[in-house]
Short mmCIF file of C-alpha atoms in Angstrom, two decimals:
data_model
loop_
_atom_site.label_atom_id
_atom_site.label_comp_id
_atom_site.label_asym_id
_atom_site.label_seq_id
_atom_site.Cartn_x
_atom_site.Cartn_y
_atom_site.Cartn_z
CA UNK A 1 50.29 90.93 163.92
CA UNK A 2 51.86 92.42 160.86
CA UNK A 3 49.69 90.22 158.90
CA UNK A 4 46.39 90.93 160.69
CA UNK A 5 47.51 94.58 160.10
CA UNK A 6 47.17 93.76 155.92
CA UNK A 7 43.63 92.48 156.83
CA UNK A 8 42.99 96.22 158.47
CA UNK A 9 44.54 97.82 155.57
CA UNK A 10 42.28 95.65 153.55
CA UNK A 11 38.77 96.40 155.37
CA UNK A 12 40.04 100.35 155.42
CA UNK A 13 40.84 100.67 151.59
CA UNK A 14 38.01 98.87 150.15
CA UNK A 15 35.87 100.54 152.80
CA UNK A 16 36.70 104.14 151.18
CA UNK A 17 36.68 102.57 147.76
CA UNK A 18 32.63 101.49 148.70
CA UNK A 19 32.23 105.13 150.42
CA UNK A 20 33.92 107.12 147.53
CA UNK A 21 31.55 105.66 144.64
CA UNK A 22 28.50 105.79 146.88
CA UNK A 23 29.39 108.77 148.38
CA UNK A 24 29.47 110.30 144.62
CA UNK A 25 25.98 108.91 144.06
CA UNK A 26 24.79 109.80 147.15
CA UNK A 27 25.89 113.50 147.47
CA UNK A 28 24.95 113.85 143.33
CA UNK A 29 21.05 112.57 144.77
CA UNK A 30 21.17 115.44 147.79
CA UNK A 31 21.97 118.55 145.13
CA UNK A 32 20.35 116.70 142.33
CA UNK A 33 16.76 118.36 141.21
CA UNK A 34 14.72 115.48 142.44
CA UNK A 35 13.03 116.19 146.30
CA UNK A 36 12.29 112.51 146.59
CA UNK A 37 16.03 111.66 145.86
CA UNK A 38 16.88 114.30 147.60
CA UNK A 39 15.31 113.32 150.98
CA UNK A 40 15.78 109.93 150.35
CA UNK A 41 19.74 111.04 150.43
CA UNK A 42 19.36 113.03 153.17
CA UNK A 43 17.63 110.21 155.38
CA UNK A 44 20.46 108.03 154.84
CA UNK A 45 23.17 110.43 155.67
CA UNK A 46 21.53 111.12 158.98
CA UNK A 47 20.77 107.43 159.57
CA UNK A 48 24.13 106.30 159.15
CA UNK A 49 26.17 109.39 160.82
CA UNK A 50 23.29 109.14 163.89
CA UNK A 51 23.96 105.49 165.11
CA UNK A 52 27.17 104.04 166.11
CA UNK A 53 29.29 102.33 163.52
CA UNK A 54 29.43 99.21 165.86
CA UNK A 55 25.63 99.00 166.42
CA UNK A 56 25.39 99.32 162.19
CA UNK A 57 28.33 97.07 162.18
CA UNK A 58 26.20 94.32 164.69
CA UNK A 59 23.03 94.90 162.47
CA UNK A 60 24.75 94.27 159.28
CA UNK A 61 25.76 91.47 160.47
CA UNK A 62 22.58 89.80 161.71
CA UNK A 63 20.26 91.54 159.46
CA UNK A 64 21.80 90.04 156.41
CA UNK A 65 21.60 86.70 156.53
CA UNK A 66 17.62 87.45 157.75
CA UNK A 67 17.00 89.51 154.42
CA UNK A 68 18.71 86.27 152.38
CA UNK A 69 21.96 87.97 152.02
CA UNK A 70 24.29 85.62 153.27
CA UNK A 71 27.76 87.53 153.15
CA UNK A 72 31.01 86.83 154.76
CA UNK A 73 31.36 88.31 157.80
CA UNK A 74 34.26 89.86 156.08
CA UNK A 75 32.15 91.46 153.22
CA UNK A 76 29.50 92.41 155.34
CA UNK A 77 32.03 94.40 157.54
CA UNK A 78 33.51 96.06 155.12
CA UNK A 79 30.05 96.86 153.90
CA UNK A 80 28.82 98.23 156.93
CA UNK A 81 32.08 100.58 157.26
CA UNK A 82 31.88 101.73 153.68
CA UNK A 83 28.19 102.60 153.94
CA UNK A 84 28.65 104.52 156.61
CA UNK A 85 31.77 106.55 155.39
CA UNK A 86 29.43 107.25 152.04
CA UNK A 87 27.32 108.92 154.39
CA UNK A 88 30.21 111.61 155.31
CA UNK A 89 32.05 111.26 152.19
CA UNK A 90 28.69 112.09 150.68
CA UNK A 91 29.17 115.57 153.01
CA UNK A 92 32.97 116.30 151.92
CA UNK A 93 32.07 116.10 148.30
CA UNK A 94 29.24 118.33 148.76
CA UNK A 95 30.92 121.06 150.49
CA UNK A 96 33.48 120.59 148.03
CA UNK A 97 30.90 120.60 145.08
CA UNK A 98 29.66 123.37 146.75
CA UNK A 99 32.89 125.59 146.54
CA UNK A 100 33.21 124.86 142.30
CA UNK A 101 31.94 128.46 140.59
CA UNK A 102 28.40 127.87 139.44
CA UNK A 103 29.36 129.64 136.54
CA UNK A 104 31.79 126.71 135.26
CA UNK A 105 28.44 124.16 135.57
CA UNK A 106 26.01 126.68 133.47
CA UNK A 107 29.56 127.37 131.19
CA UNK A 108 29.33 123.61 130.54
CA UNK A 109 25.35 123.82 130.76
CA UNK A 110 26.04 126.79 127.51
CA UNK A 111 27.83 124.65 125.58
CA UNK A 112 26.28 121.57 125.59
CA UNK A 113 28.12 119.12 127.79
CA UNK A 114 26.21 116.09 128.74
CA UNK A 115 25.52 116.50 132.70
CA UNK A 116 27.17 113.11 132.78
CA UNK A 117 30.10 114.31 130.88
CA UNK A 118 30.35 117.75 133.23
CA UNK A 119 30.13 115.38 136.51
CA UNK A 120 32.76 112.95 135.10
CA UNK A 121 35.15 115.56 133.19
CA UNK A 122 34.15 118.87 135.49
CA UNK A 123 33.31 118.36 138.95
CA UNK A 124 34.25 114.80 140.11
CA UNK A 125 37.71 115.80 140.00
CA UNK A 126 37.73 118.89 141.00
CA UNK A 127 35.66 118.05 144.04
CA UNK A 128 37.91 114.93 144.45
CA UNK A 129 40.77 117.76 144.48
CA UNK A 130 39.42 119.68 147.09
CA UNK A 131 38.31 117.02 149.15
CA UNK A 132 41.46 115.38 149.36
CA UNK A 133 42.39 116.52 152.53
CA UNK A 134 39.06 115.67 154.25
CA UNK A 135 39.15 112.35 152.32
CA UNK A 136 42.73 111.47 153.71
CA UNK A 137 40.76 112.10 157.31
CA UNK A 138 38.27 110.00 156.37
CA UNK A 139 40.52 106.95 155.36
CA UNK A 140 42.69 107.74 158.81
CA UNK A 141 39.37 107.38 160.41
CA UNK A 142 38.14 104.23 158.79
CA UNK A 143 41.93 102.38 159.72
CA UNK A 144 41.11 103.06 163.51
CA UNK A 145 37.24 102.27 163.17
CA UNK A 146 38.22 99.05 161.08
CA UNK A 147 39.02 97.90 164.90
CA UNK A 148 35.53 97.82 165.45
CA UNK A 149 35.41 94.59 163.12
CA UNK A 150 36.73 92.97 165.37
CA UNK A 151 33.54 92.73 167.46
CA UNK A 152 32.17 90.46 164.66
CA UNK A 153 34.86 87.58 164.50
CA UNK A 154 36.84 89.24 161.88
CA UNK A 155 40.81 88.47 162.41
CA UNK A 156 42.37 92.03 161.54
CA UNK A 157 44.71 93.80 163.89
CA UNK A 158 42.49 94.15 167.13
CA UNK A 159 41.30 90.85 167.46
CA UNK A 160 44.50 89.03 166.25
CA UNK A 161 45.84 90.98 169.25
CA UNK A 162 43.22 90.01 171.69
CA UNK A 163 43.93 86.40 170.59
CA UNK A 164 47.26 86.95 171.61
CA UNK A 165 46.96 88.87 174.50
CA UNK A 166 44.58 86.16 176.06
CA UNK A 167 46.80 83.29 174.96
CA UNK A 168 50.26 85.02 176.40
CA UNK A 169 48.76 86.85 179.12
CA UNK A 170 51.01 89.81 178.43
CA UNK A 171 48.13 92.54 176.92
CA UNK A 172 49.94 95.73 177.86
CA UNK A 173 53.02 94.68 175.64
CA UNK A 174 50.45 93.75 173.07
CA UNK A 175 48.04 96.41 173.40
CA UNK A 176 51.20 99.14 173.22
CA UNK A 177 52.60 97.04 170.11
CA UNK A 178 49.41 97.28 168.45
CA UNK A 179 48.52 101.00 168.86
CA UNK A 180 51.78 101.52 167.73
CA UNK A 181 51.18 99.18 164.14
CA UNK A 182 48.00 101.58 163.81
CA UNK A 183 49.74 104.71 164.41
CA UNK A 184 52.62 103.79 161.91
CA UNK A 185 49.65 103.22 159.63
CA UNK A 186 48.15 106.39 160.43
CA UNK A 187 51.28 108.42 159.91
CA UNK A 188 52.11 106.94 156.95
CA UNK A 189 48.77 107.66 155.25
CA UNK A 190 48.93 111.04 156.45
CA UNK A 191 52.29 111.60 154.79
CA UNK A 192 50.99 109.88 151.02
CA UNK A 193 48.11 112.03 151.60
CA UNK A 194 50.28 115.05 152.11
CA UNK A 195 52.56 113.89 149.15
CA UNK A 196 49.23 113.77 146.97
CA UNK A 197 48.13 117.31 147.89
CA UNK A 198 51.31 118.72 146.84
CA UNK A 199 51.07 116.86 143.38
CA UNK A 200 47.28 118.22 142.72
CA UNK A 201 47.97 121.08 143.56
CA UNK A 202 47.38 123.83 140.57
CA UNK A 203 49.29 126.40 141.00
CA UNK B 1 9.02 90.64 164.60
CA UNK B 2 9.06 90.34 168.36
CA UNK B 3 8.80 93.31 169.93
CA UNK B 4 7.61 92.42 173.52
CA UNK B 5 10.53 91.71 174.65
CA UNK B 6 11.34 95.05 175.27
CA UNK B 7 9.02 95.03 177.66
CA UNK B 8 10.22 92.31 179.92
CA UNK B 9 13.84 93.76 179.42
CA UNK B 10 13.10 97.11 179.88
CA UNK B 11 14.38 97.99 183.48
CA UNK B 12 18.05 96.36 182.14
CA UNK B 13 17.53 98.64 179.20
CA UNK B 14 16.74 101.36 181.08
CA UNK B 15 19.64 100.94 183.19
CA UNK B 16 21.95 100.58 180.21
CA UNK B 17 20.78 103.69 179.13
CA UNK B 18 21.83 105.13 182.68
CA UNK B 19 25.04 103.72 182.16
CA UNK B 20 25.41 105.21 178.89
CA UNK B 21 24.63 108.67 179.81
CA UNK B 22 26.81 108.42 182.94
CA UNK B 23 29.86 107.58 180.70
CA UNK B 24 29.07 110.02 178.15
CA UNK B 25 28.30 113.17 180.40
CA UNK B 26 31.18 112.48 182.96
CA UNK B 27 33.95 111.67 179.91
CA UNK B 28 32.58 114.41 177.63
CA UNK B 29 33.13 116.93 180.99
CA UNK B 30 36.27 115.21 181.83
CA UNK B 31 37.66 115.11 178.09
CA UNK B 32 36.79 118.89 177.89
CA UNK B 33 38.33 119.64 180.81
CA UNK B 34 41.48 117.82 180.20
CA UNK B 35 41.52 119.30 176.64
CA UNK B 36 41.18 122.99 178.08
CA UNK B 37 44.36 122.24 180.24
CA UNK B 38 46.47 120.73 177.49
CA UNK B 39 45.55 123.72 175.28
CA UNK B 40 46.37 126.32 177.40
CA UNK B 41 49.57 124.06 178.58
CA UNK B 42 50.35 124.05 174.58
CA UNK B 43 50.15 127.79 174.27
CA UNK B 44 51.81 128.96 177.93
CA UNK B 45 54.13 126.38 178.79
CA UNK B 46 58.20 125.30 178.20
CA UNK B 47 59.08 124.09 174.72
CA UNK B 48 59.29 120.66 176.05
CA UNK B 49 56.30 120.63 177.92
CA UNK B 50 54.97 121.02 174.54
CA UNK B 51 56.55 118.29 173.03
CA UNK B 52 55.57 115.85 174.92
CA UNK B 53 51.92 117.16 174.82
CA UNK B 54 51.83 117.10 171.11
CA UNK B 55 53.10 113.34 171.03
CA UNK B 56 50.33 112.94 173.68
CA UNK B 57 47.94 114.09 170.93
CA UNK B 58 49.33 112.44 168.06
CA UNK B 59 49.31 109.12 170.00
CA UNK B 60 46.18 109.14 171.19
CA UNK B 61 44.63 110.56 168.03
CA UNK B 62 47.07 108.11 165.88
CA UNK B 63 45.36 105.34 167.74
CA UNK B 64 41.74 103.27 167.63
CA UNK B 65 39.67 104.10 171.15
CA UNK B 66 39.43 100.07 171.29
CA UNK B 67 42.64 99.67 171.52
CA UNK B 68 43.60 102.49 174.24
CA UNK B 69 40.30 100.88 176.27
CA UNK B 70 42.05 97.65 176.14
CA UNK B 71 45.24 99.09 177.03
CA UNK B 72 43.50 100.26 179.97
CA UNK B 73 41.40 97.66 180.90
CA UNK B 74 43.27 94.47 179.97
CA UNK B 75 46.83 96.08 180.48
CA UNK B 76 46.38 98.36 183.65
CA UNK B 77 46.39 95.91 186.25
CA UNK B 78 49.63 95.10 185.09
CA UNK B 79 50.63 98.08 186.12
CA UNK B 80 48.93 98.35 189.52
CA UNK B 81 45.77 100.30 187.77
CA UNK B 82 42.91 97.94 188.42
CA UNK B 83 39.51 99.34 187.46
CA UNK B 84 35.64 98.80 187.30
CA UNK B 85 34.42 98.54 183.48
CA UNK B 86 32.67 101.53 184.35
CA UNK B 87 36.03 103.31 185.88
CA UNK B 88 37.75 102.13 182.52
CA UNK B 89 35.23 103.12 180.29
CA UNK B 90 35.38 106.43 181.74
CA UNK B 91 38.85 106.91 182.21
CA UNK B 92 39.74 105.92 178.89
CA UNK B 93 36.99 108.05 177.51
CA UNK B 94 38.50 111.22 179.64
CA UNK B 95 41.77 110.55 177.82
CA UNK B 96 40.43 109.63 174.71
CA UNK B 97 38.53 112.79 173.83
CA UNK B 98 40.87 115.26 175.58
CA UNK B 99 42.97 116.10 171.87
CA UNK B 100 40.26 116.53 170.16
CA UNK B 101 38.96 118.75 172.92
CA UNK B 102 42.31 120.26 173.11
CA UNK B 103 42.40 121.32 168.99
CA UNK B 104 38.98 123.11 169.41
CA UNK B 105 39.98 124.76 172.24
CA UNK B 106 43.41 125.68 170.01
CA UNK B 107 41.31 126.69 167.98
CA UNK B 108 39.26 129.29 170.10
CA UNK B 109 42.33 130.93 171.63
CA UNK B 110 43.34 131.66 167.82
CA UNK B 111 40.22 133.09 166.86
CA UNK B 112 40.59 135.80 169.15
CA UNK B 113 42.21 138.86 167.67
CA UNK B 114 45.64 139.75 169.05
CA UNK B 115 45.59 143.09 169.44
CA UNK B 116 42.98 142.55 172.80
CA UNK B 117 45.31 140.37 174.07
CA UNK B 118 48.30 142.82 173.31
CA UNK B 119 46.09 145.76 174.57
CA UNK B 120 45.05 144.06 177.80
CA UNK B 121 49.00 143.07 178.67
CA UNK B 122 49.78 146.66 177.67
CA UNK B 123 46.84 147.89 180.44
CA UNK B 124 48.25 145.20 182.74
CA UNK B 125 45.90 143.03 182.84
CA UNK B 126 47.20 139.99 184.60
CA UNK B 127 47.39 136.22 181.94
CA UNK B 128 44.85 134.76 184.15
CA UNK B 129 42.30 137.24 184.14
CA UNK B 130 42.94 137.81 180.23
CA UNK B 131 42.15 134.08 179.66
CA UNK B 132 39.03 134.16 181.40
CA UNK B 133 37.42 137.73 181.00
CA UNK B 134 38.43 138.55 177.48
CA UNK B 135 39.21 135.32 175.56
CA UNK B 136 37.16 132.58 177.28
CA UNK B 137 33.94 134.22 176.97
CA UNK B 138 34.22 135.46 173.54
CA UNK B 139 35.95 131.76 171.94
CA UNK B 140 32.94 129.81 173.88
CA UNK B 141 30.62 131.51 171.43
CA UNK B 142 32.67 130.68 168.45
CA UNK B 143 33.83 127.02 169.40
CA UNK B 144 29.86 126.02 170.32
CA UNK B 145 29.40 124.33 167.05
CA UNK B 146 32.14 122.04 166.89
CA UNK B 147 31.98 121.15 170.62
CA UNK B 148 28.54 120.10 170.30
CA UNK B 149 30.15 117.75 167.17
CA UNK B 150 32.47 116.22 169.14
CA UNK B 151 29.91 115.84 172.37
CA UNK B 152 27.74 113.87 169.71
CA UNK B 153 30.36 111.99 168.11
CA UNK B 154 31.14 110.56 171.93
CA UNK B 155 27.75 109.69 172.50
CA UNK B 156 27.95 107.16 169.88
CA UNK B 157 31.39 105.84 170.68
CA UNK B 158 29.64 105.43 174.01
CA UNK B 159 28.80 101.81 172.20
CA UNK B 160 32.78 100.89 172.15
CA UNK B 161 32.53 100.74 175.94
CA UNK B 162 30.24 97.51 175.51
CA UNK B 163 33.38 95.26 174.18
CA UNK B 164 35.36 95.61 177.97
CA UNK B 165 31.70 95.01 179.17
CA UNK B 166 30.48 98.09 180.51
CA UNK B 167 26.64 97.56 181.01
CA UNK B 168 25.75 100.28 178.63
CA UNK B 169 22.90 100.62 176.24
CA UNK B 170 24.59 97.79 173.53
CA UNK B 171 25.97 95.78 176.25
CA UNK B 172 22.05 95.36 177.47
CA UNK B 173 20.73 94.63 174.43
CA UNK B 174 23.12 91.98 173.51
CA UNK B 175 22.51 90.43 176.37
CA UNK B 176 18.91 90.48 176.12
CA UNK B 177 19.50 89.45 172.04
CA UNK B 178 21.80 86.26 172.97
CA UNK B 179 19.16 85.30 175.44
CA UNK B 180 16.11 85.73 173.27
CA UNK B 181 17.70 84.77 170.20
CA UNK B 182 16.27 87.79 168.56
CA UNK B 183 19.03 89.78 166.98
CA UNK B 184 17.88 92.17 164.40
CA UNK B 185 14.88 93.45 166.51
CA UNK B 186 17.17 94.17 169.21
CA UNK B 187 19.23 95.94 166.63
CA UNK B 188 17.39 97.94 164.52
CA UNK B 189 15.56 99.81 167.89
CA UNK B 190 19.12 100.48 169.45
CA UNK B 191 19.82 102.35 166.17
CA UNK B 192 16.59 104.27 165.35
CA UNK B 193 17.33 105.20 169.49
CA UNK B 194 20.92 106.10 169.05
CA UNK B 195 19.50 108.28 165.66
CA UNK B 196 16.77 110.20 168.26
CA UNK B 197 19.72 110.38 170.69
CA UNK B 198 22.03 112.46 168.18
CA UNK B 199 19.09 114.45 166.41
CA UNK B 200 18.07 115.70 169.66
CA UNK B 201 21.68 116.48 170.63
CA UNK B 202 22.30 118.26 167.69
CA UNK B 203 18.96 120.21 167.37
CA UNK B 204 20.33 120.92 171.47
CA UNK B 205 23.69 122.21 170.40
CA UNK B 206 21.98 124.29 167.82
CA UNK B 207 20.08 126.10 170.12
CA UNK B 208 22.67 127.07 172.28
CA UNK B 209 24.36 128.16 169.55
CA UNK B 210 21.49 130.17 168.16
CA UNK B 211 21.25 131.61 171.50
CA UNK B 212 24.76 132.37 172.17
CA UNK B 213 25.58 134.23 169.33
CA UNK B 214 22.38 136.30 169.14
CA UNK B 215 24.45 139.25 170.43
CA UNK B 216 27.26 138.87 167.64
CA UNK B 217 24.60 139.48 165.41
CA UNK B 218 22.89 142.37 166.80
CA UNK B 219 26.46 144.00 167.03
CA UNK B 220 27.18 143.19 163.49
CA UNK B 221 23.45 144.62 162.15
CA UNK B 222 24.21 147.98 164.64
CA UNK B 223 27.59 148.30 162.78
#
């Protein structure tokens, strides 16, 4: 179980990894000055944060292979999960974005910064900053949704433990011993993210 | 694309859809209710009353829904607890949402100003009465928003049911995908319904929440 719990880990980090970097491009197209980007953005978002993860999770999976995209199940999980955490991450970072000055963008504007330099240098990390908290949320939420993989054949903690449970009868002691793997997991993540607030923090 | 078959399965569908809703309504009330009780256990009650309520919380919020439905489900009997897919779905659903309820509800009771409360206990106005002619009515306006947030982020983890097989809306249309052999089809309608299902819920909630705070507004503009 401990190593179906590295598999979790696994679909959880690279899912945020997938959902930070689109999430970036994706809130960058909802403020950005183009309306077609901009609705375009805004479609997704509300596509992916209107239909259950599992249902996008069971599409993924079959729509794929249909479209010639023959992933892993594993890949295509971890797709599915980090798509649909760009969709909120894409929401943090904006309401973070949103609470930078505007006068440190038309500063930058003033004295000729390239707007990729003032996204990269400026407001990526300072958004990243004030997200952080949010963002730890987000990954605590994506270890207990990674469960959901499960559903598709993928052998991470939930479906290592169903394996078990059906083979030793005994689900309850399972079950418990696998809520309390995710929980551990949970608490622990809470506590780095904690640990990283204190560090970024300016003053 | 084959799209008749929704046609031929529509009465399942349909009834998965009952399903759905019945889960979803009864563990959203259920949750909130629960939640309502722990909160106002958390703020009146013994220290260690509270203690184990907040490990209640952490644990359950600490914890994937699939697993606690499993515990449920799979390990319940074990206990003497045997239930229905439907019974578990609900059950688990009840307990499942009943810390989240519980924080907005926290939530609420903070955002009223203490002096009322201080004020009313000072006219002798009895706890009971406090909670639900002074701060009830006031925190329902102000917690609208994120209880409609939560009631919409349930409706979609209505789907999670589907794995303990509850015939809900996903559970139907698997079925009617492994039998057809159609998968994406079968798919890509769920979503676009689940989509209209959470638009209209939200565009619901806002409403209310328009409504509800109409006279907050006309009090602040008279001020």
């Amino acid at each position: 179980m401990i190593g179906a719990a590295r598999w979790t880990l696994l679909i959880s980090i690279s899912g945020i990894a997938i959902a930070i970097v689109l999430g970036t491009f994706i809130c960058a197209a909802r403020i950005g000055a183009s309306k077609p980007l901009r609705m375009l953005s805004g479609l997704y978002i509300s596509a992916f944060r209107g239909v259950p993860l599992l249902v996008q999770l069971l599409l993924f999976f079959y729509l794929l292979p249909r479209i010639g995209l023959d992933l892993p199940a594993l890949h295509a999980a971890i797709l599915a999960v980090g798509m649909c955490a760009a969709a909120y991450v894409a929401e943090i970072l904006r309401s973070a974005l949103q609470s930078i000055p505007s006068g440190q963008t038309e500063a930058a504007e003033a004295l000729g910064i390239s707007p990729f330099a003032l996204w990269r240098r400026i407001l990526i990390p300072q958004a990243l900053r004030l997200g952080l908290p949010s963002l730890i949320n987000e990954l605590i939420l994506l270890v207990k949704v990674s469960s959901l993989a499960s559903v598709v054949g993928i052998g991470e903690l939930t479906r290592v433990s169903q394996n078990i449970a059906g083979q030793t009868y005994r689900p309850l002691e399972i079950y418990l011993t696998a809520a309390l793997i995710y929980f551990v997991i949970n608490f622990v993540l809470a506590q780095l993210g904690r640990y990283a607030e204190r560090r970024l923090a300016v003053d | 694309m084959e799209f008749d078959l929704f046609i031929q399965y529509g009465p399942a569908l349909l009834k998965g859809f009952g399903v759905t809703l019945l889960c979803w309504i009864v563990g959203s009330f259920g949750g909130a209710l629960l939640g309502f009780v722990i909160a106002c256990l958390m703020r009146w009650s013994a220290a260690p009353v509270r203690w184990i309520l907040s490990a209640y919380v952490e644990l359950i919020r600490g914890t994937p829904f699939m697993i606690q439905l499993f515990l449920l489900y799979y390990g319940g009997p074990y206990l003497g607890l045997v239930l229905s897919p439907v019974q578990a779905g609900i059950v688990s659903f009840v307990v499942y949402g009943s810390p989240y309820f519980a924080e907005i509800f926290r939530s609420g009771f903070q955002a009223i100003p203490k002096g009322q409360i201080e004020a009313a206990r000072a006219i002798g106005i009895r706890e009971f009465t406090i909670l639900r002619r002074i701060m009830l009515p006031q925190m329902l306006v102000l917690i609208t928003a994120p209880l409609t947030n939560f009631v919409i982020i349930l409706s979609k983890e209505t789907a999670i049911l589907s794995v303990v097989t509850v015939p809900e809306l996903l559970f139907e249309t698997q079925t009617m995908a492994a039998e057809t052999f159609t998968y994406v089809e079968p798919f890509l309608v769920l979503s676009l319904f689940y989509w209209l299902l959470v638009v209209v819920t939200a565009e619901l909630g806002r409403r209310i929440e328009i409504r509800s705070t109409r006279h907050l507004k006309r009090t602040a503009s008279s001020t």
